[in-house]
Coordinates of C-alpha atoms in Angstrom, one line a residue:
M1 CA 117.0 54.1 34.8
S2 CA 120.4 55.3 33.3
S3 CA 119.3 58.9 34.0
I4 CA 119.9 58.3 37.8
I5 CA 123.5 57.7 37.3
P6 CA 124.5 61.4 36.6
V7 CA 122.3 62.5 39.5
V8 CA 124.1 60.0 41.8
L9 CA 127.5 61.3 40.7
Y10 CA 126.3 64.8 41.5
L11 CA 125.1 63.9 45.0
L12 CA 128.5 62.2 45.6
L13 CA 130.2 65.3 44.5
S14 CA 128.1 67.2 47.1
L15 CA 129.2 64.9 49.7
V16 CA 132.9 65.2 48.8
I17 CA 132.8 69.0 48.9
S18 CA 131.0 69.0 52.3
R19 CA 133.5 66.4 53.7
F20 CA 136.5 68.4 52.4
I21 CA 135.2 71.6 54.0
G22 CA 134.2 69.7 57.2
N23 CA 137.8 68.4 57.5
R24 CA 139.3 71.9 57.1
I25 CA 137.0 73.3 59.7
S26 CA 137.7 70.5 62.3
G27 CA 141.4 70.7 61.7
G28 CA 141.4 74.5 62.5
M29 CA 141.9 76.1 65.8
H30 CA 138.9 78.0 67.2
E31 CA 137.8 79.0 70.7
D32 CA 134.4 77.4 70.2
K33 CA 134.4 74.4 67.9
A34 CA 130.7 74.0 68.1
K35 CA 130.1 77.6 67.1
R36 CA 132.5 77.3 64.2
F37 CA 130.4 74.4 62.9
F38 CA 127.2 76.2 63.5
I39 CA 128.1 79.6 61.8
G40 CA 131.7 79.6 60.6
G41 CA 132.6 83.1 61.1
R42 CA 132.2 86.2 58.9
F43 CA 133.2 84.7 55.5
L44 CA 130.4 85.4 53.0
N45 CA 131.6 87.7 50.2
G46 CA 129.1 89.2 47.7
P47 CA 128.7 86.4 45.0
L48 CA 128.8 83.7 47.6
L49 CA 126.2 85.5 49.8
A50 CA 123.9 86.0 46.8
L51 CA 124.1 82.4 45.7
T52 CA 123.7 81.0 49.1
L53 CA 120.8 83.4 50.0
V54 CA 118.9 82.8 46.7
A55 CA 119.6 79.1 46.6
T56 CA 118.3 78.8 50.2
Y57 CA 115.2 80.8 49.5
T58 CA 114.3 78.9 46.3
S59 CA 113.3 75.4 47.1
A60 CA 111.0 72.5 46.1
S61 CA 108.2 75.1 46.0
S62 CA 110.0 77.1 43.5
F63 CA 111.2 74.3 41.3
I64 CA 108.5 71.8 41.7
G65 CA 105.4 73.4 43.4
G66 CA 105.7 76.8 41.7
P67 CA 105.9 75.4 38.0
G68 CA 103.2 73.0 39.0
A69 CA 101.0 75.8 40.1
A70 CA 101.8 77.7 36.9
Y71 CA 100.9 74.5 34.9
H72 CA 97.6 74.3 36.7
I73 CA 96.6 78.0 37.1
G74 CA 98.2 79.6 34.2
L75 CA 100.3 82.6 33.3
G76 CA 98.9 84.6 36.3
W77 CA 100.9 82.4 38.6
V78 CA 104.1 83.4 36.8
W79 CA 103.4 87.0 37.4
L80 CA 102.5 86.2 41.0
A81 CA 105.9 84.4 41.5
V82 CA 107.9 87.4 40.2
I83 CA 106.8 89.3 43.2
Q84 CA 109.5 87.6 45.2
V85 CA 112.4 88.9 42.9
P86 CA 113.3 91.8 45.3
V87 CA 113.9 89.3 48.2
A88 CA 117.7 89.8 48.2
M89 CA 117.5 93.6 47.8
L90 CA 115.0 93.7 50.8
T91 CA 116.8 91.3 53.2
L92 CA 120.3 92.4 52.4
G93 CA 119.7 96.1 52.1
L94 CA 117.3 96.5 55.1
L95 CA 118.5 93.9 57.7
G96 CA 122.0 93.4 56.4
P97 CA 123.7 96.6 57.7
K98 CA 122.1 96.2 61.1
F99 CA 123.3 92.8 61.6
L100 CA 126.7 93.6 60.3
A101 CA 127.1 96.4 62.8
L102 CA 126.5 94.0 65.8
K103 CA 129.7 93.6 67.9
E104 CA 128.7 90.1 69.0
Q105 CA 128.9 87.1 66.8
H106 CA 125.8 85.0 67.1
A107 CA 125.5 81.4 65.9
T108 CA 121.7 81.3 65.6
L109 CA 118.8 83.6 65.4
I110 CA 117.6 82.5 68.9
E111 CA 121.0 83.5 70.3
W112 CA 120.5 87.1 68.9
L113 CA 116.8 87.2 70.2
D114 CA 118.1 86.1 73.6
H115 CA 120.8 88.9 73.6
R116 CA 118.3 91.5 72.3
F117 CA 115.2 90.8 74.5
N118 CA 116.6 88.5 77.4
H119 CA 113.1 86.9 77.7
Q120 CA 112.7 83.2 78.5
G121 CA 109.1 82.8 77.3
L122 CA 110.0 84.5 74.0
S123 CA 113.1 82.2 73.4
M124 CA 111.2 79.1 74.2
L125 CA 108.3 79.9 71.9
A126 CA 110.8 80.9 69.2
I127 CA 112.5 77.6 69.5
V128 CA 109.3 75.5 69.3
C129 CA 108.0 77.4 66.3
L130 CA 111.3 77.4 64.4
V131 CA 111.8 73.7 64.8
C132 CA 108.1 72.8 63.9
G133 CA 108.1 75.2 61.0
F134 CA 111.3 73.9 59.6
I135 CA 110.1 70.2 60.0
A136 CA 107.1 71.0 57.8
M137 CA 109.2 72.8 55.2
I138 CA 111.8 70.0 55.2
T139 CA 109.0 67.6 54.6
V140 CA 107.9 69.6 51.6
Q141 CA 111.6 69.5 50.2
F142 CA 111.7 65.7 50.6
I143 CA 108.4 65.3 48.7
G144 CA 109.8 67.4 45.9
G145 CA 113.1 65.6 45.7
A146 CA 111.5 62.1 45.8
R147 CA 109.1 63.2 43.0
L148 CA 112.1 64.4 40.9
F149 CA 113.8 61.1 41.2
A150 CA 110.8 59.1 40.6
G151 CA 109.5 61.2 37.7
V152 CA 112.9 61.3 35.7
S153 CA 114.4 58.0 36.5
G154 CA 111.4 55.6 36.7
I155 CA 112.2 54.4 40.3
S156 CA 109.5 54.3 43.0
Y157 CA 108.7 57.4 45.0
E158 CA 109.8 55.7 48.2
I159 CA 113.2 54.7 46.8
G160 CA 113.6 58.3 45.6
L161 CA 112.7 59.5 48.9
A162 CA 115.2 57.3 50.7
I163 CA 118.1 58.3 48.4
F164 CA 117.4 62.0 48.8
V165 CA 117.0 61.9 52.5
L166 CA 120.3 60.0 53.1
T167 CA 122.2 62.3 50.7
V168 CA 121.2 65.4 52.4
L169 CA 121.5 64.0 55.8
G170 CA 125.1 62.8 54.9
Y171 CA 126.6 66.0 53.8
T172 CA 124.8 68.2 56.3
L173 CA 126.1 66.0 59.1
T174 CA 129.7 66.2 57.9
G175 CA 130.3 69.8 57.0
G176 CA 128.4 72.4 59.1
F177 CA 127.5 75.9 58.0
R178 CA 130.5 76.7 55.8
A179 CA 130.0 73.3 53.9
V180 CA 126.2 74.1 53.6
T181 CA 126.8 77.6 52.2
T182 CA 129.5 76.6 49.9
T183 CA 127.5 73.6 48.4
D184 CA 124.7 76.0 48.2
A185 CA 126.7 78.2 46.0
V186 CA 127.7 75.4 43.8
Q187 CA 124.1 74.3 43.5
G188 CA 123.1 77.8 42.7
V189 CA 125.3 77.8 39.6
V190 CA 123.9 74.3 38.7
M191 CA 120.4 75.7 39.0
L192 CA 121.0 78.5 36.7
I193 CA 122.6 76.4 34.1
G194 CA 119.9 73.8 34.2
V195 CA 116.7 76.0 34.2
V196 CA 118.0 78.1 31.4
T197 CA 118.7 75.1 29.3
L198 CA 115.3 73.6 29.9
L199 CA 113.6 76.8 28.9
V200 CA 115.6 77.1 25.7
T201 CA 114.8 73.4 24.9
I202 CA 111.0 74.0 25.5
L203 CA 111.0 76.9 23.2
A204 CA 112.9 75.1 20.5
Q205 CA 110.3 72.3 20.2
G206 CA 108.4 74.2 17.6
D207 CA 106.5 77.3 16.6
F208 CA 106.0 79.4 19.8
G209 CA 102.6 80.7 18.4
Q210 CA 101.4 77.1 18.1
L211 CA 102.5 76.4 21.7
M212 CA 100.5 79.3 23.0
A213 CA 97.6 78.3 20.8
N214 CA 97.7 74.8 22.4
I215 CA 97.5 76.4 25.8
K216 CA 94.7 78.8 24.9
Q217 CA 92.7 75.9 23.5
Q218 CA 92.6 74.1 26.8
S219 CA 91.3 77.3 28.5
P220 CA 91.6 81.0 27.4
N221 CA 91.9 81.9 31.1
L222 CA 95.2 80.2 31.2
L223 CA 96.6 83.3 29.7
S224 CA 94.7 85.6 32.0
P225 CA 96.6 87.5 34.8
M226 CA 93.7 86.4 37.1
G227 CA 94.4 82.6 36.5
V228 CA 92.3 79.8 35.0
E229 CA 89.6 80.1 37.5
Q230 CA 89.9 83.9 38.0
Q231 CA 91.3 83.2 41.6
L232 CA 94.2 85.6 41.4
G233 CA 92.6 89.0 42.1
W234 CA 94.4 92.2 43.4
P235 CA 93.8 91.3 47.1
M236 CA 95.5 87.8 46.4
M237 CA 98.4 89.6 44.5
L238 CA 98.9 92.0 47.4
S239 CA 98.7 89.1 49.9
F240 CA 101.5 87.4 48.2
W241 CA 103.6 90.5 48.1
V242 CA 103.5 90.3 51.9
L243 CA 104.0 86.5 52.0
I244 CA 106.8 85.9 49.6
C245 CA 108.5 89.3 49.4
F246 CA 108.2 91.6 52.6
G247 CA 107.5 88.7 54.9
T248 CA 110.9 87.0 54.0
L249 CA 112.4 89.4 56.4
G250 CA 111.1 87.1 59.1
L251 CA 112.4 83.7 57.8
P252 CA 115.2 82.5 60.1
H253 CA 117.0 80.5 57.4
T254 CA 117.6 83.6 55.3
V255 CA 118.3 85.9 58.2
V256 CA 120.9 83.6 59.7
R257 CA 123.1 84.2 56.6
L258 CA 123.4 87.8 57.6
F259 CA 125.4 86.7 60.6
A260 CA 128.2 85.5 58.3
V261 CA 128.6 88.5 56.0
K262 CA 132.1 89.5 55.4
N263 CA 131.8 93.3 55.1
P264 CA 129.7 96.2 53.7
Q265 CA 131.2 95.6 50.2
A266 CA 129.9 92.0 50.4
L267 CA 126.4 93.3 51.1
R268 CA 126.3 95.8 48.3
R269 CA 127.5 93.1 45.9
G270 CA 125.1 90.6 47.3
I271 CA 122.2 92.9 46.6
I272 CA 123.0 93.3 42.9
W273 CA 124.0 89.7 42.3
G274 CA 121.2 88.4 44.5
T275 CA 118.5 90.3 42.6
L276 CA 119.7 89.2 39.2
I277 CA 120.0 85.6 40.2
S278 CA 116.6 85.7 41.9
L279 CA 115.0 87.1 38.7
V280 CA 116.4 84.1 36.7
M281 CA 115.6 81.5 39.3
T282 CA 112.1 82.7 39.8
L283 CA 110.9 83.5 36.4
V284 CA 112.5 80.8 34.2
P285 CA 111.2 77.6 36.1
H286 CA 107.7 79.1 36.3
L287 CA 107.7 79.8 32.7
C288 CA 108.8 76.2 32.1
G289 CA 105.9 75.0 34.1
F290 CA 103.4 77.2 32.1
F291 CA 104.8 76.4 28.6
G292 CA 104.9 72.7 29.7
R293 CA 101.0 72.9 29.6
G294 CA 101.3 73.1 25.9
L295 CA 103.4 70.1 25.6
Y296 CA 101.8 67.9 28.2
P297 CA 98.3 68.9 28.7
N298 CA 96.9 65.9 30.8
L299 CA 98.9 65.5 33.8
D300 CA 97.0 64.4 36.8
V301 CA 99.5 65.7 39.3
P302 CA 100.7 69.3 38.4
D303 CA 103.9 69.0 40.4
N304 CA 105.1 66.3 37.9
I305 CA 105.5 68.9 35.2
M306 CA 109.1 69.5 35.7
P307 CA 110.2 65.9 35.8
T308 CA 108.0 65.2 32.9
L309 CA 109.7 67.9 30.9
I310 CA 113.2 66.9 31.8
S311 CA 112.5 63.1 31.1
G312 CA 110.4 63.8 27.9
L313 CA 112.7 66.3 26.1
F314 CA 116.1 64.9 26.8
S315 CA 118.0 61.6 26.5
P316 CA 118.4 59.8 29.8
W317 CA 122.0 60.9 30.5
V318 CA 121.2 64.5 29.7
A319 CA 117.9 64.3 31.7
G320 CA 120.1 63.0 34.7
L321 CA 122.4 66.0 34.4
L322 CA 119.5 68.5 34.1
L323 CA 117.8 66.8 37.1
A324 CA 120.7 68.0 39.1
A325 CA 119.2 71.7 38.8
P326 CA 115.9 71.1 40.7
I327 CA 117.6 68.6 43.0
A328 CA 120.1 71.4 43.8
A329 CA 117.2 73.8 44.5
V330 CA 115.7 71.4 46.9
M331 CA 119.0 70.4 48.6
S332 CA 120.0 73.9 49.1
S333 CA 117.0 74.7 51.2
V334 CA 116.6 71.6 53.1
D335 CA 120.3 71.5 54.3
S336 CA 120.0 75.0 55.7
M337 CA 116.7 74.3 57.4
L338 CA 118.0 71.0 58.8
L339 CA 121.2 72.5 60.1
Q340 CA 119.5 75.5 61.7
S341 CA 116.6 73.5 63.3
A342 CA 119.1 70.9 64.8
V343 CA 121.5 73.6 66.0
T344 CA 118.4 75.5 67.7
M345 CA 117.4 72.2 69.4
V346 CA 120.9 71.8 70.9
R347 CA 122.7 75.2 71.3
D348 CA 119.5 77.0 72.1
A349 CA 117.5 74.5 74.1
V350 CA 119.8 71.8 75.6
V351 CA 122.7 74.3 76.3
R352 CA 120.2 76.6 78.1
V353 CA 119.7 73.7 80.7
K354 CA 123.3 72.4 80.7
P355 CA 125.5 75.4 80.0
D356 CA 128.6 73.5 80.8
L357 CA 128.1 71.1 77.8
D358 CA 131.4 71.2 75.8
G359 CA 131.7 71.7 71.9
N360 CA 132.2 67.9 71.1
R361 CA 129.1 66.9 72.9
Q362 CA 127.1 69.8 71.3
L363 CA 128.2 68.6 67.9
L364 CA 127.2 65.0 68.7
L365 CA 123.8 66.0 69.9
T366 CA 123.4 68.3 66.9
R367 CA 124.0 65.4 64.6
V368 CA 121.5 63.1 66.5
A369 CA 118.9 65.9 66.2
M370 CA 119.5 66.0 62.5
V371 CA 118.8 62.3 62.2
I372 CA 115.6 62.7 64.4
I373 CA 114.3 65.6 62.3
C374 CA 115.1 63.8 59.0
A375 CA 113.2 60.7 60.2
A376 CA 110.1 62.8 61.2
A377 CA 110.0 64.7 58.0
A378 CA 110.5 61.6 55.9
W379 CA 107.7 59.8 57.7
W380 CA 105.4 62.7 56.9
A381 CA 106.6 62.7 53.3
V382 CA 105.6 59.1 52.6
S383 CA 101.9 60.2 51.9
P384 CA 102.4 63.5 49.8
P385 CA 99.6 65.9 48.6
K386 CA 99.2 66.5 44.9
M387 CA 100.4 70.1 45.2
I388 CA 103.2 71.0 47.7
V389 CA 103.1 74.7 47.1
W390 CA 100.2 75.2 49.6
L391 CA 101.9 73.3 52.3
N392 CA 105.2 75.2 51.8
L393 CA 103.4 78.6 51.8
A394 CA 101.6 77.7 54.9
A395 CA 104.8 77.0 56.7
F396 CA 106.3 80.1 55.3
G397 CA 103.5 82.2 56.7
A398 CA 103.7 80.6 60.1
L399 CA 107.4 81.5 60.6
Q400 CA 106.8 85.0 59.4
A401 CA 103.9 85.5 61.6
V402 CA 106.1 84.5 64.6
F403 CA 109.4 86.1 63.7
L404 CA 108.9 89.2 61.4
W405 CA 108.0 91.9 64.0
P406 CA 110.4 90.8 66.7
I407 CA 113.2 90.8 64.2
I408 CA 112.3 94.2 62.7
A409 CA 111.5 95.8 66.1
G410 CA 114.7 94.3 67.6
L411 CA 116.9 96.0 65.1
F412 CA 115.1 99.2 64.4
W413 CA 113.0 100.0 67.6
P414 CA 115.2 100.0 70.8
K415 CA 112.4 100.7 73.0
I416 CA 110.6 97.4 72.3
S417 CA 111.0 95.1 75.3
G418 CA 110.9 91.4 75.5
N419 CA 107.4 91.4 76.8
M420 CA 106.2 93.3 73.8
A421 CA 108.0 91.1 71.3
F422 CA 106.6 88.0 73.0
I423 CA 103.1 89.4 72.8
A424 CA 103.7 90.0 69.1
M425 CA 104.9 86.4 68.6
L426 CA 102.1 84.8 70.5
V427 CA 99.3 86.9 68.7
G428 CA 101.0 86.4 65.3
L429 CA 101.1 82.5 65.8
L430 CA 97.7 82.1 67.3
S431 CA 95.9 84.4 64.8
Y432 CA 97.7 82.7 61.8
L433 CA 96.8 79.2 62.9
G434 CA 93.1 80.2 63.7
L435 CA 92.7 81.9 60.3
Q436 CA 93.7 78.7 58.5
F437 CA 90.2 77.4 59.4
V438 CA 88.4 80.5 58.1
K439 CA 88.0 80.1 54.4
P440 CA 87.6 82.1 52.3
L441 CA 88.7 85.3 54.0
P442 CA 87.3 88.6 53.0
F443 CA 88.5 89.6 49.7
N444 CA 90.3 86.2 49.3
V445 CA 93.3 87.5 51.2
H446 CA 96.0 85.2 52.5
P447 CA 95.9 84.6 56.4
I448 CA 99.5 86.1 56.7
V449 CA 98.0 89.6 56.1
P450 CA 95.5 89.8 59.0
A451 CA 97.9 87.7 61.2
L452 CA 100.8 90.3 60.7
V453 CA 98.4 93.2 61.2
L454 CA 97.1 91.7 64.4
S455 CA 100.7 90.9 65.6
G456 CA 101.9 94.4 64.9
L457 CA 99.0 96.1 66.6
A458 CA 99.4 93.8 69.6
M459 CA 103.0 94.8 70.0
Y460 CA 102.3 98.6 69.5
M461 CA 99.4 98.4 72.1
A462 CA 101.8 96.6 74.6
Y463 CA 104.3 99.5 74.0
L464 CA 101.6 102.2 74.6
C465 CA 100.4 100.4 77.7
Q466 CA 103.9 100.3 79.1
R467 CA 104.5 104.1 78.3
K468 CA 101.4 105.0 80.3
N469 CA 102.6 103.0 83.3

């Protein structure tokens, strides 16, 4: 139980940081107080951009579900996870210069879509999909955070869930976008230190050869690049390259950070630092989950491997300090999604109906929306599945199927109209949801691949039809 004390202190520190930054923002003068809360201006330099981008992208799936999958499936899942390392290079290098060149400052992705396409149906569909997708992903983060608290400290899952929800809600309510990005950066440093410490400790437990022998004894296929049940063939690998690498160009909570990039130098430095940090934050936790199979071979719930390693290899106080690393990973994702979904509900939906709504009322409604979203996600998190990685990836895919082509076409293809982008969104969403019920798909590909192909083809066909007319 004493291991919970360092974590509580860490959570209180996060609250203090966000409160301090929130007070500085509210005390400053700005023509749009709500907009300053929502985006905070162009202030992200290279290291801060890299840390907040990678910290936002890594989540409960990366630090709980991913290591759990590596524990269950084997070394093949570790190589599968490394596919996502170029995310910072891809996002910042491809989309970054285009968003940085925009003359207008946008607070949300929906604002930019409005400005680019001026299509009511597209905007409304985007709002619904973003909010619903983020609620599903926030639920995954809550499950991961609660399991960490329960697994390391010995408290019940429900109490851990309550502590985590209230903490994230508290510091997201107070600080706004600047507070979220700054605490994300702090949490990114905590993650780096924590996961490296955990891996070194695992490898120091004894002979490395004996550790690998213990894993091989359970099943030789745990060392196979195809997985313990040979489920990770090349079609699956290529599918995941789309899902967790290329497709991230369509994730709203990573794209919105590009609205706050300071200058081209910040982009270049962000690419370098982001790629290096992404390599460590991806590879190390998954290796911990895989090696954990040699130390704790009989876990009923694979997602419990990280809290089991932390509580089993360290004293309660040290375990509490290390628990801050995966907690930071979860918090850095959920705060971004919570803020963006609430802002979308208010600034993009309510203000659309009541354009004369002043900044103070926008802020109030945004905070109310945060409470509602947290309550809905917490309610769904009360009865969690054994492995959260699949739920998180399903929500990932849904957002990508909706937003990927409109974002790319909106930046790189000036002739694409609102109707064409709307058709791409609708076809991507419907095909992705429909393919969830077709299992297995040919060659065992992930539904995101045919969904994106169909979405892109639909947009191009609409373009050709308009040219003929």
